[in-house]
PDB file of C-alpha atoms and ligand atoms in Angstrom:
ATOM      1  CA  MET A  53      -9.668  19.011 -33.090  1.00 59.00           C
ATOM      2  CA  ARG A  54      -7.789  21.232 -33.192  1.00 57.00           C
ATOM      3  CA  ASN A  55      -5.211  20.527 -30.290  1.00 85.00           C
ATOM      4  CA  SER A  56      -6.695  17.231 -29.691  1.00 93.00           C
ATOM      5  CA  ALA A  57      -5.518  14.956 -27.070  1.00 97.00           C
ATOM      6  CA  VAL A  58      -6.635  11.752 -27.297  1.00 98.00           C
ATOM      7  CA  SER A  59      -9.238  10.110 -30.537  1.00 98.00           C
ATOM      8  CA  VAL A  60     -11.294   7.970 -29.897  1.00 98.00           C
ATOM      9  CA  ASP A  61     -13.542   6.951 -32.705  1.00 98.00           C
ATOM     10  CA  GLY A  62     -16.565   3.717 -32.111  1.00 98.00           C
ATOM     11  CA  LEU A  63     -14.115   2.106 -29.470  1.00 98.00           C
ATOM     12  CA  ARG A  64     -15.955  -1.080 -28.514  1.00 98.00           C
ATOM     13  CA  VAL A  65     -14.971  -3.460 -26.242  1.00 98.00           C
ATOM     14  CA  ARG A  66     -16.511  -6.496 -24.226  1.00 97.00           C
ATOM     15  CA  ARG A  67     -15.758  -7.799 -20.738  1.00 96.00           C
ATOM     16  CA  GLY A  68     -17.373 -10.625 -19.499  1.00 92.00           C
ATOM     17  CA  GLY A  69     -18.613 -12.030 -22.167  1.00 93.00           C
ATOM     18  CA  ARG A  70     -20.597  -9.427 -23.564  1.00 96.00           C
ATOM     19  CA  GLU A  71     -20.127  -5.518 -24.797  1.00 97.00           C
ATOM     20  CA  VAL A  72     -20.072  -3.134 -22.662  1.00 97.00           C
ATOM     21  CA  VAL A  73     -18.828  -0.433 -24.924  1.00 98.00           C
ATOM     22  CA  SER A  74     -20.691   0.061 -27.174  1.00 97.00           C
ATOM     23  CA  GLY A  75     -19.337   2.949 -30.549  1.00 97.00           C
ATOM     24  CA  VAL A  76     -17.957   6.044 -28.033  1.00 98.00           C
ATOM     25  CA  SER A  77     -16.895   8.374 -30.639  1.00 98.00           C
ATOM     26  CA  PHE A  78     -15.326  11.745 -27.772  1.00 98.00           C
ATOM     27  CA  GLU A  79     -12.234  13.937 -28.386  1.00 97.00           C
ATOM     28  CA  ILE A  80     -10.488  15.313 -25.778  1.00 97.00           C
ATOM     29  CA  ALA A  81      -8.599  18.785 -25.447  1.00 95.00           C
ATOM     30  CA  ALA A  82      -5.068  19.030 -24.898  1.00 96.00           C
ATOM     31  CA  GLY A  83      -4.829  21.551 -21.818  1.00 96.00           C
ATOM     32  CA  ALA A  84      -8.500  20.876 -20.452  1.00 96.00           C
ATOM     33  CA  VAL A  85      -9.724  19.091 -17.548  1.00 97.00           C
ATOM     34  CA  THR A  86     -12.351  17.340 -18.946  1.00 97.00           C
ATOM     35  CA  GLY A  87     -14.828  14.588 -16.511  1.00 97.00           C
ATOM     36  CA  LEU A  88     -15.684  11.273 -17.462  1.00 97.00           C
ATOM     37  CA  LEU A  89     -19.082  10.532 -15.758  1.00 94.00           C
ATOM     38  CA  GLY A  90     -21.726   8.310 -15.832  1.00 91.00           C
ATOM     39  CA  PRO A  91     -22.971   4.985 -13.055  1.00 90.00           C
ATOM     40  CA  SER A  92     -21.902   3.354 -11.247  1.00 91.00           C
ATOM     41  CA  GLY A  93     -21.232   0.418 -14.372  1.00 94.00           C
ATOM     42  CA  CYS A  94     -21.341   2.454 -17.216  1.00 94.00           C
ATOM     43  CA  GLY A  95     -18.142   1.710 -18.559  1.00 97.00           C
ATOM     44  CA  LYS A  96     -16.048   4.517 -17.335  1.00 96.00           C
ATOM     45  CA  THR A  97     -12.917   2.155 -16.049  1.00 97.00           C
ATOM     46  CA  THR A  98     -13.232   0.876 -19.116  1.00 98.00           C
ATOM     47  CA  VAL A  99     -12.851   3.630 -21.588  1.00 98.00           C
ATOM     48  CA  MET A 100      -9.820   5.417 -19.496  1.00 98.00           C
ATOM     49  CA  ARG A 101      -8.275   0.889 -19.569  1.00 97.00           C
ATOM     50  CA  SER A 102      -8.112   1.419 -23.652  1.00 98.00           C
ATOM     51  CA  ILE A 103      -6.585   5.144 -23.309  1.00 98.00           C
ATOM     52  CA  VAL A 104      -3.978   3.755 -21.345  1.00 97.00           C
ATOM     53  CA  GLY A 105      -3.771   0.834 -24.009  1.00 96.00           C
ATOM     54  CA  VAL A 106      -4.156  -1.933 -21.030  1.00 95.00           C
ATOM     55  CA  GLN A 107      -7.707  -2.901 -21.690  1.00 96.00           C
ATOM     56  CA  ILE A 108      -8.103  -5.998 -25.621  1.00 95.00           C
ATOM     57  CA  VAL A 109     -10.358  -3.946 -28.025  1.00 96.00           C
ATOM     58  CA  ALA A 110     -12.768  -5.678 -29.542  1.00 96.00           C
ATOM     59  CA  GLY A 111     -12.957  -2.716 -32.168  1.00 97.00           C
ATOM     60  CA  GLY A 112     -12.279   1.800 -32.946  1.00 97.00           C
ATOM     61  CA  ARG A 113      -9.919   3.495 -33.083  1.00 97.00           C
ATOM     62  CA  VAL A 114      -7.911   5.401 -29.739  1.00 98.00           C
ATOM     63  CA  THR A 115      -5.083   7.712 -30.643  1.00 97.00           C
ATOM     64  CA  VAL A 116      -3.511   9.575 -27.207  1.00 98.00           C
ATOM     65  CA  LEU A 117      -1.086  11.790 -28.166  1.00 96.00           C
ATOM     66  CA  GLY A 118      -0.322  11.286 -31.743  1.00 95.00           C
ATOM     67  CA  GLU A 119       0.036   7.275 -31.499  1.00 96.00           C
ATOM     68  CA  PRO A 120      -1.957   4.835 -30.980  1.00 97.00           C
ATOM     69  CA  ALA A 121      -3.136   4.062 -27.476  1.00 97.00           C
ATOM     70  CA  GLY A 122      -0.363   1.822 -26.391  1.00 94.00           C
ATOM     71  CA  SER A 123       3.186   2.435 -27.979  1.00 95.00           C
ATOM     72  CA  PRO A 124       5.223   1.920 -26.069  1.00 93.00           C
ATOM     73  CA  ALA A 125       5.996   5.425 -26.458  1.00 92.00           C
ATOM     74  CA  LEU A 126       3.676   6.667 -24.802  1.00 94.00           C
ATOM     75  CA  ARG A 127       4.190   5.336 -21.104  1.00 88.00           C
ATOM     76  CA  ARG A 128       6.316   7.816 -19.527  1.00 88.00           C
ATOM     77  CA  LYS A 129       3.937  10.552 -21.189  1.00 95.00           C
ATOM     78  CA  ILE A 130       0.235   9.113 -19.666  1.00 96.00           C
ATOM     79  CA  GLY A 131      -0.090   9.271 -15.195  1.00 94.00           C
ATOM     80  CA  TYR A 132      -2.607   7.009 -15.296  1.00 94.00           C
ATOM     81  CA  ALA A 133      -4.529   6.636 -11.068  1.00 92.00           C
ATOM     82  CA  THR A 134      -6.552   3.228 -11.260  1.00 89.00           C
ATOM     83  CA  GLN A 135      -9.358   3.357  -9.428  1.00 86.00           C
ATOM     84  CA  ASP A 136      -8.043   0.704  -6.712  1.00 81.00           C
ATOM     85  CA  PRO A 137      -4.704   1.408  -5.089  1.00 75.00           C
ATOM     86  CA  ALA A 138      -2.179  -0.203  -7.046  1.00 72.00           C
ATOM     87  CA  VAL A 139       0.645   0.607  -4.609  1.00 75.00           C
ATOM     88  CA  TYR A 140       2.146  -1.132  -2.174  1.00 80.00           C
ATOM     89  CA  SER A 141       0.934  -1.198   1.833  1.00 85.00           C
ATOM     90  CA  ASP A 142       4.518  -2.469   3.729  1.00 91.00           C
ATOM     91  CA  LEU A 143       5.848   0.418   1.943  1.00 94.00           C
ATOM     92  CA  THR A 144       6.073   4.069   3.432  1.00 96.00           C
ATOM     93  CA  VAL A 145       4.698   6.740   1.399  1.00 96.00           C
ATOM     94  CA  THR A 146       8.633   7.576   0.567  1.00 96.00           C
ATOM     95  CA  GLU A 147       9.693   3.997  -0.375  1.00 95.00           C
ATOM     96  CA  SER A 148       6.722   4.161  -2.616  1.00 95.00           C
ATOM     97  CA  LEU A 149       7.597   6.662  -4.415  1.00 95.00           C
ATOM     98  CA  ARG A 150      10.664   6.390  -5.021  1.00 95.00           C
ATOM     99  CA  TYR A 151      10.427   2.633  -6.489  1.00 94.00           C
ATOM    100  CA  PHE A 152       7.864   3.396  -8.759  1.00 92.00           C
ATOM    101  CA  ALA A 153       9.982   7.133  -9.993  1.00 94.00           C
ATOM    102  CA  ALA A 154      12.902   4.127 -10.088  1.00 93.00           C
ATOM    103  CA  ILE A 155      10.299   2.402 -12.703  1.00 89.00           C
ATOM    104  CA  LEU A 156       9.768   5.557 -14.519  1.00 87.00           C
ATOM    105  CA  ARG A 157      12.778   6.868 -14.873  1.00 89.00           C
ATOM    106  CA  ALA A 158      11.940  10.798 -13.106  1.00 91.00           C
ATOM    107  CA  PRO A 159      14.226  12.593 -10.866  1.00 91.00           C
ATOM    108  CA  SER A 160      14.988  11.714  -7.465  1.00 89.00           C
ATOM    109  CA  SER A 161      13.231  15.812  -6.765  1.00 92.00           C
ATOM    110  CA  ASP A 162      10.552  14.407  -7.827  1.00 95.00           C
ATOM    111  CA  VAL A 163       9.021  11.784  -5.323  1.00 97.00           C
ATOM    112  CA  ASP A 164       9.041  15.360  -2.712  1.00 96.00           C
ATOM    113  CA  ARG A 165       7.558  17.143  -5.548  1.00 95.00           C
ATOM    114  CA  VAL A 166       4.746  14.692  -5.634  1.00 96.00           C
ATOM    115  CA  ILE A 167       4.402  13.631  -2.360  1.00 96.00           C
ATOM    116  CA  ALA A 168       3.505  18.203  -1.644  1.00 95.00           C
ATOM    117  CA  SER A 169       1.351  17.968  -5.007  1.00 92.00           C
ATOM    118  CA  VAL A 170      -0.973  15.757  -2.768  1.00 92.00           C
ATOM    119  CA  GLY A 171      -0.661  17.563   0.214  1.00 92.00           C
ATOM    120  CA  LEU A 172       1.105  13.728   2.035  1.00 95.00           C
ATOM    121  CA  GLU A 173       4.364  15.794   3.474  1.00 96.00           C
ATOM    122  CA  THR A 174       3.408  15.064   7.041  1.00 97.00           C
ATOM    123  CA  GLU A 175       2.228  11.025   6.513  1.00 96.00           C
ATOM    124  CA  ALA A 176       4.972  10.503   4.340  1.00 96.00           C
ATOM    125  CA  HIS A 177       6.914   8.572   6.663  1.00 97.00           C
ATOM    126  CA  LYS A 178       4.073   6.177   7.236  1.00 96.00           C
ATOM    127  CA  LEU A 179       3.368   3.204   5.669  1.00 95.00           C
ATOM    128  CA  ILE A 180       0.942   2.963   2.950  1.00 93.00           C
ATOM    129  CA  GLY A 181      -0.719   0.393   4.797  1.00 92.00           C
ATOM    130  CA  ALA A 182      -1.191   2.975   7.829  1.00 93.00           C
ATOM    131  CA  LEU A 183      -3.450   5.788   5.961  1.00 91.00           C
ATOM    132  CA  SER A 184      -6.715   6.464   5.863  1.00 87.00           C
ATOM    133  CA  GLY A 185      -8.448   5.856   2.688  1.00 83.00           C
ATOM    134  CA  GLY A 186      -7.838   9.710   1.050  1.00 83.00           C
ATOM    135  CA  GLU A 187      -4.522   9.655   2.518  1.00 88.00           C
ATOM    136  CA  HIS A 188      -3.997   6.606   0.595  1.00 88.00           C
ATOM    137  CA  SER A 189      -5.826   6.918  -2.289  1.00 85.00           C
ATOM    138  CA  ARG A 190      -3.879  10.796  -2.821  1.00 90.00           C
ATOM    139  CA  ALA A 191      -0.598   8.116  -2.930  1.00 91.00           C
ATOM    140  CA  ASN A 192      -2.235   6.327  -5.221  1.00 90.00           C
ATOM    141  CA  LEU A 193      -2.022   9.743  -7.267  1.00 92.00           C
ATOM    142  CA  ALA A 194       1.067  11.472  -6.898  1.00 94.00           C
ATOM    143  CA  ILE A 195       2.359   8.238  -8.428  1.00 93.00           C
ATOM    144  CA  ALA A 196       0.323   9.202 -11.825  1.00 94.00           C
ATOM    145  CA  LEU A 197       2.256  13.485 -11.146  1.00 95.00           C
ATOM    146  CA  LEU A 198       6.093  11.108 -11.232  1.00 95.00           C
ATOM    147  CA  GLY A 199       7.842  12.789 -14.254  1.00 92.00           C
ATOM    148  CA  LYS A 200       4.928  15.883 -15.006  1.00 90.00           C
ATOM    149  CA  PRO A 201       3.407  13.163 -17.882  1.00 95.00           C
ATOM    150  CA  GLU A 202       1.859  14.731 -20.509  1.00 97.00           C
ATOM    151  CA  LEU A 203      -1.683  13.702 -20.184  1.00 97.00           C
ATOM    152  CA  LEU A 204      -3.137  12.398 -16.696  1.00 97.00           C
ATOM    153  CA  VAL A 205      -5.777  10.065 -15.946  1.00 97.00           C
ATOM    154  CA  LEU A 206      -7.746   9.864 -12.968  1.00 96.00           C
ATOM    155  CA  ASP A 207     -10.027   6.721 -12.277  1.00 95.00           C
ATOM    156  CA  GLU A 208     -12.189   7.911  -9.186  1.00 93.00           C
ATOM    157  CA  PRO A 209      -9.525  10.257  -7.557  1.00 91.00           C
ATOM    158  CA  THR A 210     -11.851  12.378  -4.882  1.00 90.00           C
ATOM    159  CA  VAL A 211     -13.015   9.235  -3.675  1.00 85.00           C
ATOM    160  CA  GLY A 212     -13.554   9.295  -0.095  1.00 79.00           C
ATOM    161  CA  LEU A 213     -12.528  12.974   0.495  1.00 84.00           C
ATOM    162  CA  ASP A 214     -13.478  15.532   2.810  1.00 87.00           C
ATOM    163  CA  PRO A 215     -14.938  18.818   0.792  1.00 88.00           C
ATOM    164  CA  VAL A 216     -11.884  20.274   1.784  1.00 87.00           C
ATOM    165  CA  LEU A 217      -9.072  17.182   0.567  1.00 85.00           C
ATOM    166  CA  ARG A 218     -12.306  18.610  -3.245  1.00 89.00           C
ATOM    167  CA  ASP A 219     -11.502  21.627  -2.727  1.00 88.00           C
ATOM    168  CA  SER A 220      -7.601  20.977  -1.890  1.00 86.00           C
ATOM    169  CA  LEU A 221      -7.299  18.777  -5.317  1.00 89.00           C
ATOM    170  CA  TRP A 222      -9.456  19.894  -8.484  1.00 92.00           C
ATOM    171  CA  GLY A 223      -7.420  23.013  -7.001  1.00 90.00           C
ATOM    172  CA  LEU A 224      -4.135  21.255  -8.565  1.00 91.00           C
ATOM    173  CA  PHE A 225      -6.238  19.854 -11.511  1.00 94.00           C
ATOM    174  CA  ARG A 226      -6.520  23.032 -12.333  1.00 94.00           C
ATOM    175  CA  SER A 227      -3.457  24.742 -12.067  1.00 90.00           C
ATOM    176  CA  LEU A 228      -2.013  21.710 -13.484  1.00 93.00           C
ATOM    177  CA  ALA A 229      -4.135  22.403 -16.591  1.00 95.00           C
ATOM    178  CA  ALA A 230      -2.772  25.894 -16.862  1.00 95.00           C
ATOM    179  CA  ALA A 231       0.762  24.688 -17.458  1.00 92.00           C
ATOM    180  CA  GLY A 232      -0.694  22.777 -19.506  1.00 94.00           C
ATOM    181  CA  THR A 233      -1.255  19.426 -18.739  1.00 96.00           C
ATOM    182  CA  THR A 234      -4.371  17.782 -19.422  1.00 97.00           C
ATOM    183  CA  LEU A 235      -7.114  15.864 -17.898  1.00 97.00           C
ATOM    184  CA  LEU A 236      -9.593  12.671 -17.929  1.00 98.00           C
ATOM    185  CA  VAL A 237     -11.200  12.995 -14.540  1.00 97.00           C
ATOM    186  CA  SER A 238     -13.505  10.517 -13.785  1.00 95.00           C
ATOM    187  CA  SER A 239     -16.479  11.224 -10.531  1.00 90.00           C
ATOM    188  CA  HIS A 240     -19.520  10.610 -10.381  1.00 78.00           C
ATOM    189  CA  VAL A 241     -20.295  13.022  -8.230  1.00 79.00           C
ATOM    190  CA  MET A 242     -22.060  15.776  -9.699  1.00 77.00           C
ATOM    191  CA  ASP A 243     -21.159  19.280  -8.436  1.00 79.00           C
ATOM    192  CA  GLU A 244     -16.659  17.696  -9.406  1.00 88.00           C
ATOM    193  CA  ALA A 245     -18.807  18.580 -12.810  1.00 91.00           C
ATOM    194  CA  ALA A 246     -19.451  22.001 -12.895  1.00 91.00           C
ATOM    195  CA  ARG A 247     -15.125  21.998 -12.443  1.00 93.00           C
ATOM    196  CA  CYS A 248     -14.611  20.923 -15.516  1.00 96.00           C
ATOM    197  CA  ASP A 249     -14.007  22.135 -19.872  1.00 96.00           C
ATOM    198  CA  ARG A 250     -15.842  19.091 -20.151  1.00 96.00           C
ATOM    199  CA  LEU A 251     -18.037  16.916 -20.073  1.00 96.00           C
ATOM    200  CA  LEU A 252     -18.362  13.102 -20.963  1.00 96.00           C
ATOM    201  CA  LEU A 253     -21.626  11.402 -20.121  1.00 94.00           C
ATOM    202  CA  MET A 254     -22.073   7.935 -20.635  1.00 94.00           C
ATOM    203  CA  ARG A 255     -24.915   6.012 -19.611  1.00 92.00           C
ATOM    204  CA  ASP A 256     -24.999   2.169 -20.205  1.00 93.00           C
ATOM    205  CA  GLY A 257     -21.500   1.764 -22.989  1.00 96.00           C
ATOM    206  CA  LEU A 258     -22.924   4.978 -24.702  1.00 95.00           C
ATOM    207  CA  LEU A 259     -21.798   8.569 -25.056  1.00 96.00           C
ATOM    208  CA  LEU A 260     -24.856  10.320 -23.368  1.00 93.00           C
ATOM    209  CA  THR A 261     -23.337  13.826 -24.377  1.00 93.00           C
ATOM    210  CA  ASP A 262     -20.100  15.729 -25.153  1.00 96.00           C
ATOM    211  CA  ASP A 263     -20.245  19.586 -24.469  1.00 95.00           C
ATOM    212  CA  THR A 264     -19.597  21.532 -21.806  1.00 96.00           C
ATOM    213  CA  PRO A 265     -20.624  22.176 -18.436  1.00 94.00           C
ATOM    214  CA  ASP A 266     -22.659  25.570 -19.446  1.00 94.00           C
ATOM    215  CA  GLY A 267     -23.593  23.375 -22.370  1.00 95.00           C
ATOM    216  CA  LEU A 268     -25.073  21.276 -21.154  1.00 92.00           C
ATOM    217  CA  ARG A 269     -26.545  23.248 -18.640  1.00 92.00           C
ATOM    218  CA  ASP A 270     -28.153  25.746 -21.665  1.00 93.00           C
ATOM    219  CA  ARG A 271     -29.413  22.651 -23.738  1.00 90.00           C
ATOM    220  CA  THR A 272     -31.161  20.568 -21.064  1.00 89.00           C
ATOM    221  CA  GLY A 273     -32.518  24.508 -19.307  1.00 90.00           C
ATOM    222  CA  SER A 274     -31.677  22.734 -16.328  1.00 88.00           C
ATOM    223  CA  ALA A 275     -29.122  25.262 -14.011  1.00 86.00           C
ATOM    224  CA  ASP A 276     -28.182  22.235 -11.548  1.00 88.00           C
ATOM    225  CA  LEU A 277     -26.077  19.594 -13.685  1.00 89.00           C
ATOM    226  CA  GLU A 278     -27.362  16.387 -11.934  1.00 87.00           C
ATOM    227  CA  GLN A 279     -31.308  17.877 -13.117  1.00 90.00           C
ATOM    228  CA  ALA A 280     -29.220  18.059 -16.517  1.00 90.00           C
ATOM    229  CA  PHE A 281     -27.545  14.893 -16.847  1.00 88.00           C
ATOM    230  CA  LEU A 282     -31.555  12.627 -15.309  1.00 88.00           C
ATOM    231  CA  HIS A 283     -33.270  15.486 -18.244  1.00 89.00           C
ATOM    232  CA  LEU A 284     -30.284  13.461 -20.651  1.00 88.00           C
ATOM    233  CA  ILE A 285     -31.192  10.335 -19.631  1.00 85.00           C
ATOM    234  CA  ARG A 286     -34.561  10.401 -20.503  1.00 87.00           C
ATOM    235  CA  GLU A 287     -34.003  11.741 -22.990  1.00 87.00           C
ATOM    236  CA  GLN A 288     -32.332   8.997 -24.301  1.00 83.00           C
ATOM    237  CA  GLU A 289     -35.189   6.549 -23.528  1.00 84.00           C
ATOM    238  CA  ALA A 290     -38.040   7.843 -25.350  1.00 86.00           C
ATOM    239  CA  ALA A 291     -36.273   7.912 -28.068  1.00 83.00           C
ATOM    240  CA  ARG A 292     -35.333   4.291 -27.082  1.00 76.00           C
ATOM    241  CA  PRO A 293     -37.017   1.539 -30.036  1.00 72.00           C
TER     242      PRO A 293
HETATM  243  N1  ATP B  95     -12.806  -8.227 -14.866  1.00 64.93           N
HETATM  244  C1  ATP B  95     -14.721  -7.673 -16.160  1.00 64.93           C
HETATM  245  N2  ATP B  95     -14.460  -9.128 -16.079  1.00 64.93           N
HETATM  246  C2  ATP B  95     -16.231  -8.759 -16.361  1.00 64.93           C
HETATM  247  N3  ATP B  95     -16.789  -7.712 -16.295  1.00 64.93           N
HETATM  248  C3  ATP B  95     -16.993  -6.380 -16.209  1.00 64.93           C
HETATM  249  C4  ATP B  95     -14.892  -6.357 -15.470  1.00 64.93           C
HETATM  250  N4  ATP B  95     -14.411  -5.408 -15.244  1.00 64.93           N
HETATM  251  C5  ATP B  95     -15.553  -4.705 -15.916  1.00 64.93           C
HETATM  252  N5  ATP B  95     -16.632  -4.726 -16.348  1.00 64.93           N
HETATM  253  C6  ATP B  95     -18.361  -4.915 -16.348  1.00 64.93           C
HETATM  254  O1  ATP B  95     -17.748  -4.025 -17.458  1.00 64.93           O
HETATM  255  C7  ATP B  95     -19.365  -2.713 -16.996  1.00 64.93           C
HETATM  256  C8  ATP B  95     -18.493  -1.426 -17.415  1.00 64.93           C
HETATM  257  O2  ATP B  95     -17.226  -1.368 -16.039  1.00 64.93           O
HETATM  258  P1  ATP B  95     -16.804  -0.664 -15.935  1.00 64.93           P
HETATM  259  O3  ATP B  95     -15.663  -0.646 -15.065  1.00 64.93           O
HETATM  260  O4  ATP B  95     -15.783   1.097 -16.501  1.00 64.93           O
HETATM  261  O5  ATP B  95     -18.341   0.705 -15.169  1.00 64.93           O
HETATM  262  P2  ATP B  95     -16.982   2.083 -13.834  1.00 64.93           P
HETATM  263  O6  ATP B  95     -18.179   3.350 -15.517  1.00 64.93           O
HETATM  264  O7  ATP B  95     -15.986   2.642 -14.264  1.00 64.93           O
HETATM  265  O8  ATP B  95     -18.201   2.464 -12.861  1.00 64.93           O
HETATM  266  P3  ATP B  95     -17.777   2.985 -11.503  1.00 64.93           P
HETATM  267  O9  ATP B  95     -18.886   4.181 -11.397  1.00 64.93           O
HETATM  268  O10 ATP B  95     -18.440   1.729 -10.644  1.00 64.93           O
HETATM  269  O11 ATP B  95     -15.989   2.244 -11.270  1.00 64.93           O
HETATM  270  C9  ATP B  95     -19.722  -2.675 -16.056  1.00 64.93           C
HETATM  271  O12 ATP B  95     -20.480  -3.707 -16.145  1.00 64.93           O
HETATM  272  C10 ATP B  95     -18.354  -4.401 -15.366  1.00 64.93           C
HETATM  273  O13 ATP B  95     -19.013  -5.534 -15.007  1.00 64.93           O
HETATM  274 MG1   MG B  96     -14.701   2.543 -12.217  1.00 64.93          MG
END
């Protein structure tokens, strides 16, 4: 693929003594929002960890921005928001972002920028431990935005958020992509899938499809992406020996 930001080729990962990603290959276009979808336990977080370079892999190749995943040169080019918030509960929002900005050697002016991006201005002085679930996950997302990384890997960034906040975060993702950032966003909410440029649908450690939302609707004859996904699952089951 031209302008590919991430290339995953034959990725295999074993966790807990069994194979949880079984030969997955795909490319992620630069400057686009790619959705990584699929049921709980299908391997989304594991694939993201492999791209970020923190997962031991059993086979295959993952190339990110032209370098092997995990290369030191990629450290400041990737922003990763983990599924479980990784922020310290005894620091305020501003303090934790200052702390991470220092580690990432991001300019200190970035702290206010990312707080505004996730809409946490009025909570900036609050302790992380005193935030609501949605505020907590937005504080976690803000860390990933520090230093304006070229690639953002966001693991279920909108879980627990109300529809208004979810909408505003998707607006943020779209504007980041319009400015050239590549985004990989996982979700199991199918209505978010419609907001992606491209969809990777996983099930049981396999990639079921890699298509645009419209392509997926056309191919399955379902106007609704949730129905389209269920259609693909039935197709996969019928094809099993
Ligand atoms: N630390 C671990 N040790 C053993 N097995 C694990 C570990 N982490 C994940 N797994 C297993 O690997 C598989 C894939 O997990 P993964 O977290 O990638 O799924 P996911 O698609 O992100 O799920 P969810 O939507 O619930 O976040 C699951 O079967 C899970 O139980
Ligand atoms: Mg996960």
